[in-house]
């Protein structure tokens, strides 16, 4: 098991920290001494996760704050509250997501739900928190992508899947967008001389409610093939699945722009893995960043 290095004195934000890899990452960070903000859409579920963390680590310093990544006003409120407090932010773990929503659904801002929740919300959050991140001595942004991004592409002509919607294709595009965001943020940090380390991860085939919560939205049901694959494909629990993200966020050997995943693709301990070809397209990353700035009306602070 990956041992998270000492995080005493550090402040971290983990999105989607009420379950799955987010809860596990928050627990391990808190156990290593970090002050951890559980950023969750439903505070009651966040409080349940906090209770579990405190049961495992009675001295843990955690707090629950509401954050709905599908609503840019919620993102702004969350960021504004932290900025008002003024404490530098050492770690941002962009973990939360939604997967394979059966019917095209829109966020409060009119974005396709998977693109909005998985990419545009985290994009706005990361940019709004940059002043606090850059006030920390060695800040990190760790962003969770997915193996599905390996076969994805960014459809700039139909980014919101308005003309043609596929649950799996929209999900894969959103996770490739996360990967490209990570890559471009690392590029910006180098260009501007920031001390920020931006790295990415994927969880392999990890058993979480992500696999069932998205497909059952709007009365949907997981497809037969999905149900069969869930049972026969090698998989792992959140404890192992969170390790690539934790490695990106805390390992002294992690590097800017690097990508981490399970040793054997679907399962196994965390290790550096190659960015897939779509994730190495820096021109697409820059174009997507500019488009995300336009859509969210949020950009890198001067």
Coordinates of C-alpha atoms in Angstrom, one line a residue:
X1 CA 0.0 0.0 0.0
X2 CA 1.2 3.5 -0.9
X3 CA 2.2 5.4 2.3
X4 CA 1.2 9.0 2.1
X5 CA 4.1 11.2 3.3
X6 CA 3.7 13.5 6.3
X7 CA 1.2 16.2 5.5
X8 CA 1.3 18.1 8.8
X9 CA 0.4 21.8 8.3
X10 CA -1.0 21.3 4.8
X11 CA -4.5 22.2 3.7
X12 CA -6.2 20.0 1.1
X13 CA -9.5 20.0 -0.8
X14 CA -10.9 16.7 -2.1
X15 CA -13.9 16.9 -4.3
X16 CA -16.4 14.1 -4.2
X17 CA -15.0 13.1 -0.8
X18 CA -18.2 11.5 0.5
X19 CA -17.6 8.1 -1.2
X20 CA -15.3 6.0 -3.3
X21 CA -11.8 7.1 -4.2
X22 CA -12.5 10.6 -2.9
X23 CA -13.4 9.4 0.6
X24 CA -10.4 7.1 0.6
X25 CA -8.1 9.9 -0.5
X26 CA -9.5 12.3 2.1
X27 CA -9.0 9.6 4.8
X28 CA -5.4 8.9 3.9
X29 CA -4.5 12.6 3.7
X30 CA -6.2 13.3 7.1
X31 CA -4.4 10.3 8.5
X32 CA -1.1 11.8 7.3
X33 CA -1.8 15.0 9.2
X34 CA -3.4 17.3 6.6
X35 CA -6.3 19.5 7.3
X36 CA -8.8 18.2 4.7
X37 CA -11.9 19.9 3.3
X38 CA -14.5 17.4 2.1
X39 CA -16.1 19.2 -0.9
X40 CA -19.4 17.4 -1.5
X41 CA -22.7 18.1 -3.2
X42 CA -24.7 16.6 -0.3
X43 CA -23.4 17.8 3.1
X44 CA -25.2 15.0 5.0
X45 CA -23.2 12.4 3.1
X46 CA -20.1 14.4 3.7
X47 CA -20.8 14.3 7.4
X48 CA -21.1 10.5 7.3
X49 CA -17.8 10.3 5.5
X50 CA -16.2 12.7 8.1
X51 CA -17.5 10.4 10.9
X52 CA -15.8 7.4 9.2
X53 CA -12.6 9.3 8.9
X54 CA -12.7 10.4 12.5
X55 CA -13.4 6.8 13.6
X56 CA -10.2 5.7 11.8
X57 CA -8.2 8.7 12.8
X58 CA -9.6 10.3 15.9
X59 CA -7.3 13.3 15.7
X60 CA -8.1 14.1 12.1
X61 CA -8.8 17.7 11.1
X62 CA -11.6 17.6 8.6
X63 CA -14.5 19.8 7.6
X64 CA -17.4 19.4 5.2
X65 CA -18.3 22.1 2.7
X66 CA -20.9 22.1 0.0
X67 CA -19.7 22.1 -3.6
X68 CA -21.9 21.3 -6.7
X69 CA -19.5 21.1 -9.6
X70 CA -22.6 21.1 -12.0
X71 CA -23.4 24.7 -10.8
X72 CA -20.9 27.4 -11.4
X73 CA -22.5 29.6 -8.8
X74 CA -21.8 26.9 -6.2
X75 CA -18.2 26.7 -7.4
X76 CA -17.8 30.4 -7.0
X77 CA -19.4 30.4 -3.5
X78 CA -17.1 27.6 -2.4
X79 CA -13.9 29.3 -3.7
X80 CA -15.0 32.7 -2.4
X81 CA -15.4 31.3 1.1
X82 CA -11.9 29.9 1.1
X83 CA -10.4 33.0 -0.4
X84 CA -12.1 35.1 2.3
X85 CA -10.4 33.0 4.9
X86 CA -7.0 33.5 3.2
X87 CA -5.3 30.3 4.2
X88 CA -2.9 29.0 1.4
X89 CA -4.1 25.8 -0.2
X90 CA -1.5 23.1 -0.6
X91 CA -3.5 20.4 -2.3
X92 CA -6.4 20.3 -4.7
X93 CA -7.7 16.8 -5.6
X94 CA -10.1 17.0 -8.6
X95 CA -11.8 13.7 -8.0
X96 CA -15.5 14.0 -8.2
X97 CA -17.4 12.9 -11.3
X98 CA -20.4 11.4 -12.9
X99 CA -20.4 8.6 -15.5
X100 CA -22.5 7.3 -18.4
X101 CA -25.6 9.3 -17.8
X102 CA -28.2 7.5 -20.1
X103 CA -30.0 10.5 -21.5
X104 CA -28.5 13.9 -22.4
X105 CA -29.0 16.1 -19.3
X106 CA -27.9 19.7 -18.7
X107 CA -26.4 21.4 -15.7
X108 CA -27.7 24.6 -14.1
X109 CA -25.6 26.5 -16.6
X110 CA -26.8 24.6 -19.7
X111 CA -23.8 22.4 -20.1
X112 CA -24.0 18.7 -21.0
X113 CA -23.9 17.1 -17.5
X114 CA -20.8 14.9 -17.8
X115 CA -18.8 17.7 -19.5
X116 CA -20.0 20.2 -17.0
X117 CA -19.6 18.1 -13.8
X118 CA -16.4 16.3 -14.8
X119 CA -14.5 19.1 -16.6
X120 CA -16.0 22.6 -16.7
X121 CA -16.8 22.6 -12.9
X122 CA -13.3 21.4 -11.9
X123 CA -11.8 23.8 -14.5
X124 CA -13.6 26.8 -12.9
X125 CA -12.8 25.6 -9.4
X126 CA -9.0 25.2 -10.1
X127 CA -8.8 28.6 -11.7
X128 CA -10.7 30.3 -8.9
X129 CA -8.5 28.6 -6.3
X130 CA -5.2 29.5 -8.0
X131 CA -4.5 32.5 -5.8
X132 CA -4.6 30.3 -2.7
X133 CA -2.7 27.5 -4.4
X134 CA 0.1 29.9 -5.5
X135 CA 0.3 31.3 -2.0
X136 CA 1.4 27.9 -0.8
X137 CA 5.1 27.0 -1.0
X138 CA 4.7 23.8 -3.1
X139 CA 1.1 23.5 -4.2
X140 CA -0.2 20.5 -6.2
X141 CA -3.3 19.9 -8.3
X142 CA -4.0 16.3 -8.9
X143 CA -6.8 15.5 -11.4
X144 CA -8.5 12.2 -11.9
X145 CA -9.0 11.1 -15.5
X146 CA -10.0 7.6 -16.7
X147 CA -8.8 4.9 -18.9
X148 CA -11.7 5.6 -21.2
X149 CA -9.9 8.8 -22.2
X150 CA -7.4 6.7 -24.1
X151 CA -9.8 6.2 -26.9
X152 CA -11.6 9.6 -26.7
X153 CA -11.4 12.8 -28.7
X154 CA -12.5 16.3 -28.1
X155 CA -15.3 17.2 -30.5
X156 CA -14.9 20.9 -30.7
X157 CA -17.8 21.1 -33.2
X158 CA -20.2 19.4 -30.8
X159 CA -18.6 19.8 -27.4
X160 CA -21.9 19.7 -25.6
X161 CA -23.1 16.6 -27.4
X162 CA -26.1 18.5 -28.6
X163 CA -26.3 17.0 -32.1
X164 CA -25.3 13.5 -31.1
X165 CA -25.3 12.1 -27.6
X166 CA -23.7 8.8 -26.4
X167 CA -23.4 8.2 -22.6
X168 CA -20.0 6.5 -22.9
X169 CA -18.6 8.9 -25.6
X170 CA -19.6 12.0 -23.5
X171 CA -18.0 10.5 -20.4
X172 CA -14.8 9.6 -22.3
X173 CA -14.6 13.1 -23.8
X174 CA -15.0 14.7 -20.3
X175 CA -12.2 12.6 -18.9
X176 CA -9.9 13.4 -21.8
X177 CA -10.8 17.0 -21.1
X178 CA -9.6 16.5 -17.5
X179 CA -6.3 15.1 -18.8
X180 CA -5.8 18.0 -21.2
X181 CA -6.6 20.4 -18.4
X182 CA -3.9 18.8 -16.2
X183 CA -1.4 19.0 -19.1
X184 CA -2.1 22.6 -19.9
X185 CA -2.0 23.6 -16.3
X186 CA 1.5 22.1 -16.0
X187 CA 2.5 24.0 -19.1
X188 CA 1.2 27.3 -17.7
X189 CA 3.1 26.7 -14.4
X190 CA 6.3 26.2 -16.4
X191 CA 5.7 29.2 -18.6
X192 CA 4.9 31.5 -15.6
X193 CA 7.4 30.2 -13.2
X194 CA 4.8 29.0 -10.7
X195 CA 5.9 26.4 -8.0
X196 CA 2.7 24.5 -8.8
X197 CA 2.8 20.8 -9.7
X198 CA -0.1 19.6 -11.9
X199 CA -0.3 15.8 -12.3
X200 CA -2.9 13.4 -13.4
X201 CA -4.2 9.9 -12.5
X202 CA -6.7 7.2 -13.4
X203 CA -8.1 4.6 -11.0
X204 CA -8.2 1.6 -13.3
X205 CA -11.3 -0.5 -12.7
X206 CA -12.3 0.5 -9.2
X207 CA -15.6 -0.5 -7.7
X208 CA -17.4 2.7 -6.6
X209 CA -20.9 4.0 -6.9
X210 CA -19.7 6.0 -10.0
X211 CA -20.5 2.9 -12.0
X212 CA -24.1 2.8 -10.9
X213 CA -25.1 6.3 -10.0
X214 CA -24.7 7.8 -13.4
X215 CA -26.4 5.0 -15.4
X216 CA -29.4 5.1 -13.1
X217 CA -30.1 8.9 -13.5
X218 CA -33.4 9.9 -15.0
X219 CA -34.7 6.4 -14.4
X220 CA -32.0 4.7 -16.5
X221 CA -30.6 1.2 -15.9
X222 CA -27.0 -0.1 -16.5
X223 CA -26.8 -1.9 -19.8
X224 CA -26.5 -5.7 -19.9
X225 CA -23.0 -5.6 -21.3
X226 CA -22.0 -3.1 -18.6
X227 CA -23.5 -5.4 -15.9
X228 CA -21.6 -8.4 -17.2
X229 CA -18.3 -6.5 -17.5
X230 CA -18.6 -5.2 -13.9
X231 CA -18.6 -8.9 -12.8
X232 CA -15.9 -10.4 -15.0
X233 CA -13.3 -7.7 -15.6
X234 CA -10.6 -7.6 -12.9
X235 CA -11.4 -4.8 -10.4
X236 CA -10.2 -3.4 -7.2
X237 CA -11.6 -1.5 -4.2
X238 CA -11.4 2.3 -3.5
X239 CA -8.4 1.8 -1.2
X240 CA -6.3 0.7 -4.1
X241 CA -8.1 2.8 -6.7
X242 CA -7.3 6.0 -4.8
X243 CA -3.6 5.4 -4.8
X244 CA -2.7 6.9 -8.2
X245 CA -4.5 10.1 -7.3
X246 CA -2.7 10.2 -3.9
X247 CA 0.6 9.5 -5.6
X248 CA 0.1 12.4 -7.9
X249 CA -0.9 14.6 -5.0
X250 CA 1.8 13.7 -2.5
X251 CA 4.7 11.6 -3.7
X252 CA 8.1 13.3 -3.6
X253 CA 8.9 11.5 -6.9
X254 CA 5.8 12.8 -8.8
X255 CA 6.6 15.2 -11.6
X256 CA 4.6 18.0 -13.3
X257 CA 2.5 16.7 -16.3
X258 CA 3.0 13.1 -15.3
X259 CA 0.2 10.5 -15.2
X260 CA -0.2 7.7 -12.7
X261 CA -2.4 4.6 -12.8
X262 CA -2.5 0.9 -11.6
X263 CA 0.5 -1.2 -12.5
X264 CA -1.5 -3.7 -14.4
X265 CA -3.8 -1.3 -16.2
X266 CA -7.0 -2.2 -14.5
X267 CA -5.6 -3.1 -11.0
X268 CA -2.5 -2.9 -8.9
X269 CA -0.3 -0.5 -7.1
X270 CA 0.2 3.0 -8.4
X271 CA 3.0 3.7 -10.9
X272 CA 3.8 6.2 -13.6
X273 CA 2.0 5.4 -16.9
X274 CA 2.3 6.9 -20.3
X275 CA -0.1 9.6 -21.4
X276 CA -2.3 8.2 -24.2
X277 CA -1.9 9.9 -27.6
X278 CA -5.0 12.1 -27.2
X279 CA -3.6 13.4 -23.9
X280 CA -0.3 14.5 -25.5
X281 CA -1.9 17.0 -27.9
X282 CA -0.8 20.3 -26.4
X283 CA -2.5 22.3 -29.2
X284 CA -5.8 20.7 -28.3
X285 CA -5.2 21.3 -24.6
X286 CA -4.6 25.0 -25.2
X287 CA -7.7 25.2 -27.5
X288 CA -9.8 23.5 -24.9
X289 CA -8.5 25.7 -22.1
X290 CA -9.5 28.8 -24.1
X291 CA -12.9 27.4 -24.8
X292 CA -13.4 26.5 -21.2
X293 CA -12.5 30.1 -20.2
X294 CA -15.2 31.3 -22.6
X295 CA -17.9 28.9 -21.4
X296 CA -17.3 29.4 -17.7
X297 CA -16.2 33.0 -17.8
X298 CA -13.4 32.1 -15.5
X299 CA -9.7 32.5 -16.4
X300 CA -6.3 32.4 -14.9
X301 CA -5.9 35.3 -12.4
X302 CA -3.5 38.0 -13.6

